[in-house]
XYZ file of C-alpha atoms in Angstrom:
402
model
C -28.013 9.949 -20.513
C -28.775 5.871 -19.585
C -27.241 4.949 -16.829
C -26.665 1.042 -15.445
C -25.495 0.090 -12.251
C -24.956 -2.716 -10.186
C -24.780 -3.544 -6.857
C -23.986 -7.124 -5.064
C -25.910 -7.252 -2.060
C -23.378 -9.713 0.484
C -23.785 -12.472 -2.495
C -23.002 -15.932 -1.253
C -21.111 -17.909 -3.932
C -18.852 -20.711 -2.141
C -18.467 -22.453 -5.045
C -16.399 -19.437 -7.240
C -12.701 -19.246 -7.618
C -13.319 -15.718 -6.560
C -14.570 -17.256 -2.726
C -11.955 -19.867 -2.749
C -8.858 -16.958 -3.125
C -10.530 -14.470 -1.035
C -12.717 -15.890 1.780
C -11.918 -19.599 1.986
C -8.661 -18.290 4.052
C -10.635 -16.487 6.201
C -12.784 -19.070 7.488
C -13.015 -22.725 8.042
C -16.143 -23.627 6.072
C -18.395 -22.114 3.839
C -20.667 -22.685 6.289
C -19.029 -20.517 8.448
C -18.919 -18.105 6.314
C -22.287 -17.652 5.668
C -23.300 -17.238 9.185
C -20.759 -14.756 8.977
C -21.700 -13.055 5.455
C -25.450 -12.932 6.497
C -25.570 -11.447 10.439
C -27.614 -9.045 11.614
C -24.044 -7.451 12.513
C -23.170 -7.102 8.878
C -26.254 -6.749 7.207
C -28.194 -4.122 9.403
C -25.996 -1.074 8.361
C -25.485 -2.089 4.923
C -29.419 -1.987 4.361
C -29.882 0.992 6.513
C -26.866 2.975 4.259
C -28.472 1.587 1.121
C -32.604 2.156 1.778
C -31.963 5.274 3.653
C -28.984 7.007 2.292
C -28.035 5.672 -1.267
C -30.704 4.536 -3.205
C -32.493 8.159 -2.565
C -29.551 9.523 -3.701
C -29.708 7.656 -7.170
C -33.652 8.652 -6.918
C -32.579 12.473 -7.402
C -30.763 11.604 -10.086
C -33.384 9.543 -12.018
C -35.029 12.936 -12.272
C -32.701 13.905 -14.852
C -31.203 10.653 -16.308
C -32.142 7.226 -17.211
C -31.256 5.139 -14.519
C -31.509 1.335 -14.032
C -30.055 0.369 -10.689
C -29.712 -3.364 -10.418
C -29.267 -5.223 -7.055
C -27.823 -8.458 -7.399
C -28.995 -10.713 -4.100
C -28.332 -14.850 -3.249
C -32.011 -16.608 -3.165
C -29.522 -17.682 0.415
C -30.420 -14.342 1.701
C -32.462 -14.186 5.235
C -36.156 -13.626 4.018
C -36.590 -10.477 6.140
C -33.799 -8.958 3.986
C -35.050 -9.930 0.860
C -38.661 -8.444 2.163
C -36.332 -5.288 2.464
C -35.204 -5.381 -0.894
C -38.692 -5.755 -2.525
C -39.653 -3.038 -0.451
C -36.976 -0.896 -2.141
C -37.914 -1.905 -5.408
C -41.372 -0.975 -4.945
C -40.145 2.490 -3.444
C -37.857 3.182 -6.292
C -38.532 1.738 -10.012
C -35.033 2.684 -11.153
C -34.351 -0.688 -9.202
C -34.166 -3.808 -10.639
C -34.092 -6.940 -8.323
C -31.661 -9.619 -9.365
C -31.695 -13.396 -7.883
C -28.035 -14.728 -9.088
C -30.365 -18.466 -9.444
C -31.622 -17.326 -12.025
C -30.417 -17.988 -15.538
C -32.748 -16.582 -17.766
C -30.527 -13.194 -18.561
C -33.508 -11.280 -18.361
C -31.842 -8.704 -15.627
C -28.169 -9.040 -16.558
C -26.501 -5.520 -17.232
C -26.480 -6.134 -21.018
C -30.190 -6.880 -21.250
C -30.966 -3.995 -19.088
C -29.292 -1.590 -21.089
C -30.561 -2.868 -24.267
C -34.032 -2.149 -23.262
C -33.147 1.785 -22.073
C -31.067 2.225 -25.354
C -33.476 0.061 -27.667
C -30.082 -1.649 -28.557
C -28.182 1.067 -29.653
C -26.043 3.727 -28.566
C -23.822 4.625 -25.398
C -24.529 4.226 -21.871
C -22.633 4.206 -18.646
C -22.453 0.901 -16.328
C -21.255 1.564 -13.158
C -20.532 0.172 -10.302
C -21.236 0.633 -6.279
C -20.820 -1.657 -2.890
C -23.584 -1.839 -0.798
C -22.267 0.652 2.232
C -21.565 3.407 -0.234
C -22.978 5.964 -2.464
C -22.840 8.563 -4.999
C -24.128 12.135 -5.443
C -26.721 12.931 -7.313
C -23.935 15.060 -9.291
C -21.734 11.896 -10.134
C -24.506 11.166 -12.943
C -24.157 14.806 -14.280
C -19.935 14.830 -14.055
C -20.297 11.089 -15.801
C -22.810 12.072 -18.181
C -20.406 14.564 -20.472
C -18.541 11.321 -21.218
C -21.299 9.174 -22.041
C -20.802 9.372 -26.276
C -19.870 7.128 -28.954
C -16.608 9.174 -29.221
C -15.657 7.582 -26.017
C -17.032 4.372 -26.482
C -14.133 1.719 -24.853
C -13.409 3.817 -21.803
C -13.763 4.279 -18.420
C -14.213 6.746 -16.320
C -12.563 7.733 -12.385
C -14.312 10.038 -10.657
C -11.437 10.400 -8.565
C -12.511 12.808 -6.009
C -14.630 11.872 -3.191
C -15.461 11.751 1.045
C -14.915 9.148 3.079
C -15.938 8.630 7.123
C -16.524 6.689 10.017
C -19.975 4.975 9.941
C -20.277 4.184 13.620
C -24.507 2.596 13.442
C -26.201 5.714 13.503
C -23.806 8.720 12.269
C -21.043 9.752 9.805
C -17.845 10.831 11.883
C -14.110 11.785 11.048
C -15.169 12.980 7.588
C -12.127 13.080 5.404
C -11.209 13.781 1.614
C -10.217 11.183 -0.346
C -8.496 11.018 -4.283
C -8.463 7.740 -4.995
C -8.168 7.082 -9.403
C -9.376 3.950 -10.511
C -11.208 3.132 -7.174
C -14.259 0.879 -7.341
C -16.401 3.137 -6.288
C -18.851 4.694 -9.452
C -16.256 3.352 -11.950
C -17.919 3.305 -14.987
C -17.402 1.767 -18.731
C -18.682 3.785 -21.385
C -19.985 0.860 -23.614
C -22.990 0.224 -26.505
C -23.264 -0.349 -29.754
C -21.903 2.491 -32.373
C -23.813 3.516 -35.716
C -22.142 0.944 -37.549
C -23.833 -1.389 -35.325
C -20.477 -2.725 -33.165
C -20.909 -3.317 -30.007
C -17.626 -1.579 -28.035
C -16.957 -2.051 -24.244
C -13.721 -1.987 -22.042
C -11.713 -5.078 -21.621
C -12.547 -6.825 -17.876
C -10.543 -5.771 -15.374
C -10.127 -5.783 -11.523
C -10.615 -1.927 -10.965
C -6.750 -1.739 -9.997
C -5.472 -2.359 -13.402
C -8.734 -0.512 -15.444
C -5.783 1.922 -17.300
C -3.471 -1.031 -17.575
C -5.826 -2.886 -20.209
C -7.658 0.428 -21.675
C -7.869 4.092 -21.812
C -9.331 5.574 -18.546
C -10.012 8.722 -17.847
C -9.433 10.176 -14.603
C -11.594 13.610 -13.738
C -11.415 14.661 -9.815
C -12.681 18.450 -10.214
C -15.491 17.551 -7.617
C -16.956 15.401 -5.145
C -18.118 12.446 -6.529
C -18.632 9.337 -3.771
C -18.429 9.011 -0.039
C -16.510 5.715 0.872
C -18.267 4.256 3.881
C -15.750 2.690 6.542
C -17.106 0.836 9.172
C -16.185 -1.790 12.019
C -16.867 -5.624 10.351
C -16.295 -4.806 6.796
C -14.899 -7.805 4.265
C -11.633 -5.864 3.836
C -10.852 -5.928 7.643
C -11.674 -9.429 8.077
C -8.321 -11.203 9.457
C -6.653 -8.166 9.990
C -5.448 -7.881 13.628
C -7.746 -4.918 15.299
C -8.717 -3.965 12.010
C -11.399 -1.292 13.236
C -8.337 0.856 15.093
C -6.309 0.751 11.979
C -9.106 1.725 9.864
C -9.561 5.035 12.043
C -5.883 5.797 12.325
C -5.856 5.552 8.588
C -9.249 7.783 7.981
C -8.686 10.300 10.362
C -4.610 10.751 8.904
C -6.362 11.894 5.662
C -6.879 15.953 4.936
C -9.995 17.227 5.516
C -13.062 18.087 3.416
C -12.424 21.106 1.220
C -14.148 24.037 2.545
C -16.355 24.494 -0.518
C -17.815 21.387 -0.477
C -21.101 21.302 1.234
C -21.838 18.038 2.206
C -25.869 18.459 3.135
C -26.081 19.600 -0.585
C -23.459 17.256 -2.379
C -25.187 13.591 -0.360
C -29.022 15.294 0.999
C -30.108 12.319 2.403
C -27.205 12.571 4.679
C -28.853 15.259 6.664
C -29.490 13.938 10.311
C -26.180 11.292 9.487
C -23.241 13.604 9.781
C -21.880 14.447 13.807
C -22.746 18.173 13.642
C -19.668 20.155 15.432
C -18.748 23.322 16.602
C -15.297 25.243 16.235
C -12.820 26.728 18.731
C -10.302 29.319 17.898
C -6.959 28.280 19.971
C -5.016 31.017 17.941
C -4.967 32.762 14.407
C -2.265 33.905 12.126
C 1.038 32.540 14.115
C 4.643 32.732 13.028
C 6.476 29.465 14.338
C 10.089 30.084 15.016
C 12.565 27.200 14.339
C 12.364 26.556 18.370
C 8.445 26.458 18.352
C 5.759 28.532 19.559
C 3.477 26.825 22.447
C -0.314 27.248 22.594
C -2.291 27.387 25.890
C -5.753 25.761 26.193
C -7.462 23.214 28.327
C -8.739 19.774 26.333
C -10.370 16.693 27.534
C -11.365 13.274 26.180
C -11.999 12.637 22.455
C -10.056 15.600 20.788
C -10.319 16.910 17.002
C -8.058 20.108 15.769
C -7.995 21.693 12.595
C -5.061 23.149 11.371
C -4.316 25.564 8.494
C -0.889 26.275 8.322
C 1.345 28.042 5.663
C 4.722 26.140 4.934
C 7.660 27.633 3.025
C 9.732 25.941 -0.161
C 11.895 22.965 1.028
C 9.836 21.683 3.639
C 8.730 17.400 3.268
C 5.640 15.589 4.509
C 7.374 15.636 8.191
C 9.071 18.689 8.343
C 6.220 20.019 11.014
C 5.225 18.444 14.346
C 2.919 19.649 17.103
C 3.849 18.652 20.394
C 0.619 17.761 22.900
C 0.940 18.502 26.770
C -0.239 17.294 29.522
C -1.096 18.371 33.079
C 0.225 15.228 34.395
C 2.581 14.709 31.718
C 4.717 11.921 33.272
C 1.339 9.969 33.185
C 1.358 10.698 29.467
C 5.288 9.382 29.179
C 5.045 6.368 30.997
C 1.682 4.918 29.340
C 1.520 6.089 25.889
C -0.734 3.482 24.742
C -3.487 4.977 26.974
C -3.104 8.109 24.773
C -4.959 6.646 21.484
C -3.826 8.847 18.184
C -0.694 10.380 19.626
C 2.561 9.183 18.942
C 5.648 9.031 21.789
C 8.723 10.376 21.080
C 11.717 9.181 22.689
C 12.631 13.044 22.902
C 11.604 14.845 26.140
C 11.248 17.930 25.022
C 8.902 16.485 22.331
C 6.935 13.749 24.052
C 3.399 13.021 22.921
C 2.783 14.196 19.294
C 1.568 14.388 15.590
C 3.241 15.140 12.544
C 1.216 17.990 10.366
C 1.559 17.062 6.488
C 4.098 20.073 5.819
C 3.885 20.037 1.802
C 5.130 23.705 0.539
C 1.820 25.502 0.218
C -0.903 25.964 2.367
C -2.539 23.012 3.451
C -5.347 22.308 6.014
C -5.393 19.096 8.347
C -7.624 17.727 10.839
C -6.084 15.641 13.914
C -8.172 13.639 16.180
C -6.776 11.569 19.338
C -8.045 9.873 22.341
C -7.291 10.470 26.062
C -7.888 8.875 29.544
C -10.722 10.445 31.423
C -8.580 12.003 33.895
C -6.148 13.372 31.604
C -5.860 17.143 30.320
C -3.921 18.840 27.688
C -2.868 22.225 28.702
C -0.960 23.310 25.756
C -0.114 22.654 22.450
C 2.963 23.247 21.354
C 3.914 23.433 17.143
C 7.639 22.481 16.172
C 9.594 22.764 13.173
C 11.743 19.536 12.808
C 14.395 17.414 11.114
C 16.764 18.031 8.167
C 14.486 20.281 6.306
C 12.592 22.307 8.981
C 11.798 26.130 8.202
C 9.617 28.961 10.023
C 6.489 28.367 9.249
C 2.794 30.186 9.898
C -0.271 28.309 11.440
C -3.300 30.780 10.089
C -5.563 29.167 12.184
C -5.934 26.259 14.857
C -9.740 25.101 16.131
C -10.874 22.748 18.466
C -13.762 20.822 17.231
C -16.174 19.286 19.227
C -19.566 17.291 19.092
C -22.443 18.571 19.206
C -25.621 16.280 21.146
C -27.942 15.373 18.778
């Protein structure tokens, strides 16, 4: 199947409406913004993600598919990046450099695609940021829509990764089903045998099914999401790095049948390898709780499969986190990063666990002084619609030295 994607590598573009509404806000000058668009800061882990981790991705693909991969860059761009670039491109000929100053069309989308399909029939153009990537299996999932009978749509991979990029590894690797997210969303365009040119009406990715018929597939893992500290999204926001990893590692965990090394392969030597803990297995909660002994220190990850019976809502489950010195704890709560204080003694530090009906796995992570220690952990049915419940297993996680 022909494949087109595109990829806008930190364009600079003061002059669009599209700067004006979302940067010129942001900062005081365009100038400004360029210093800020172009740092080594910004710049260093995008290239890194792309050189190292995407564009080899898209290279395993190309095996199988044709595949024109078009990086759009600003002639504005530091030299030493654009030496990067054409480094790429000679690494990889699925990549095709584009300079936004020039006019000549020669490596818009359209004309790209015309030369794979010799200007007819369908192909998929897709698109992907800079700081993340596809597997090599999004091109295979994509590829069974890729027909004239589908000409006009577009197509959400819905199902995908996310994590913490923190300059060297992956860390606090979540799932994520996101329709309609920017992310490999593709339009199924070309011309038909009658000769017609067909393609999706433009449209922000938000409102893709308000304008046209999308379809949404999230049977596997299609993306990883790349958060990290100084990306455009976070810009203004107030400590926009801490909200980002509340908000990541709040998300369930990654399905225990996806295998990551195989799904993204040139993420192996990226991902924080770990190691598991059993704290207990296959434990009945009573409605007044059921407490846990262990010893914990510092940066603390638990994974929790628990079993949760009809009538139980999102909060209908706490677990309760103690402390040796747990009037410490009380009295400075904002020491204790990822835990929440209740105004309830006999609660005191805690988490909610996402308490759907089912059984559901999560994966909580939180933050202590150095000379803190949990002792025990205690798990809690609570409010209106609190029931017995079972925790099959809980695990410490912890990080292993590279």
């Amino acid at each position: 199947m022909v494949f087109v994607g595109a990829t806008r590598f930190s364009l600079f573009q003061p002059n669009s409406a599209a700067w004006r509404t979302s940067q010129a806000g942001r900062f005081n000058s365009p100038d400004e913004y360029r210093k800020f668009l172009f740092s080594d800061e910004r710049l260093a882990p995008r290239m890194k993600i792309l050189g190292e981790i995407s564009m080899p991705l898209i290279s395993k693909a190309a095996e199988h598919h044709k595949i024109r991969h078009i990086i759009q860059y600003s002639p504005e761009l530091p030299q030493k990046y654009q030496a990067r670039l054409q480094d790429l491109a000679a690494a990889y000929p699925f990549i095709v450099l584009s300079d936004i100053s020039d006019k000549s069309g020669a490596t818009h989308p359209y004309t790209v695609a015309d030369a794979l399909t010799n200007g007819s029939g369908p192909y998929a153009l897709y698109r992907l940021d800079d700081d993340d990537f596809l597997s090599p299996d999004y091109f295979d999932q994509t590829s069974r829509y890729v027909s004239e009978e589908f000409l006009g749509f577009r197509v959400s991979l819905a199902a995908g990764a996310t994590g913490i990029y923190n300059g060297q590894h992956f860390e606090t690797l979540r799932y994520v089903h996101r329709p309609n997210i920017a992310i490999g969303l593709a339009s199924i365009q070309g011309r038909n045998k009658a000769g017609d040119f067909i393609a999706p009406p433009a449209s922000s990715h938000h409102h893709s099914d308000r304008v046209g018929p999308v379809i949404v597939d999230a049977q596997k893992c299609a993306y990883f999401w790349t958060r990290h500290e100084g990306q455009d999204t976070d810009v203004g926001r107030n400590n926009p790095f801490d909200t980002v990893r509340t908000e990541v590692s709040r998300l369930m965990p990654i399905p225990e049948e996806w295998d990551m090394a195989a799904l993204f392969p040139s993420l192996d030597g990226y991902i924080t390898k770990r190691t598991a803990t059993d704290l207990g297995t296959n434990i009945s909660i009573p409605m007044e709780g059921y407490e846990i002994s262990c010893t914990l220190k510092g940066s603390i990850s638990l994974q929790i499969d628990a079993t949760f019976p009809d009538g139980m809502t999102a909060t209908s489950t706490l677990v309760s986190v103690r402390f040796k010195d747990q009037e410490h704890a009380l009295a400075h709560p904002e020491q204790y990063q990822g835990l929440v204080a209740s105004p309830a003694p006999h609660i005191g530090m805690f988490r909610y666990l996402i308490s759907y009906p089912g059984r559901r796995s999560s994966e909580i992570e939180f933050e202590i002084p150095e000379s803190a220690e949990v002792t025990s952990l205690k798990f809690m049915p609570f409010g209106a619609d609190a029931r017995p419940f079972t925790v099959n297993s809980v695990k410490s996680l912890q990080t292993v030295e590279s």
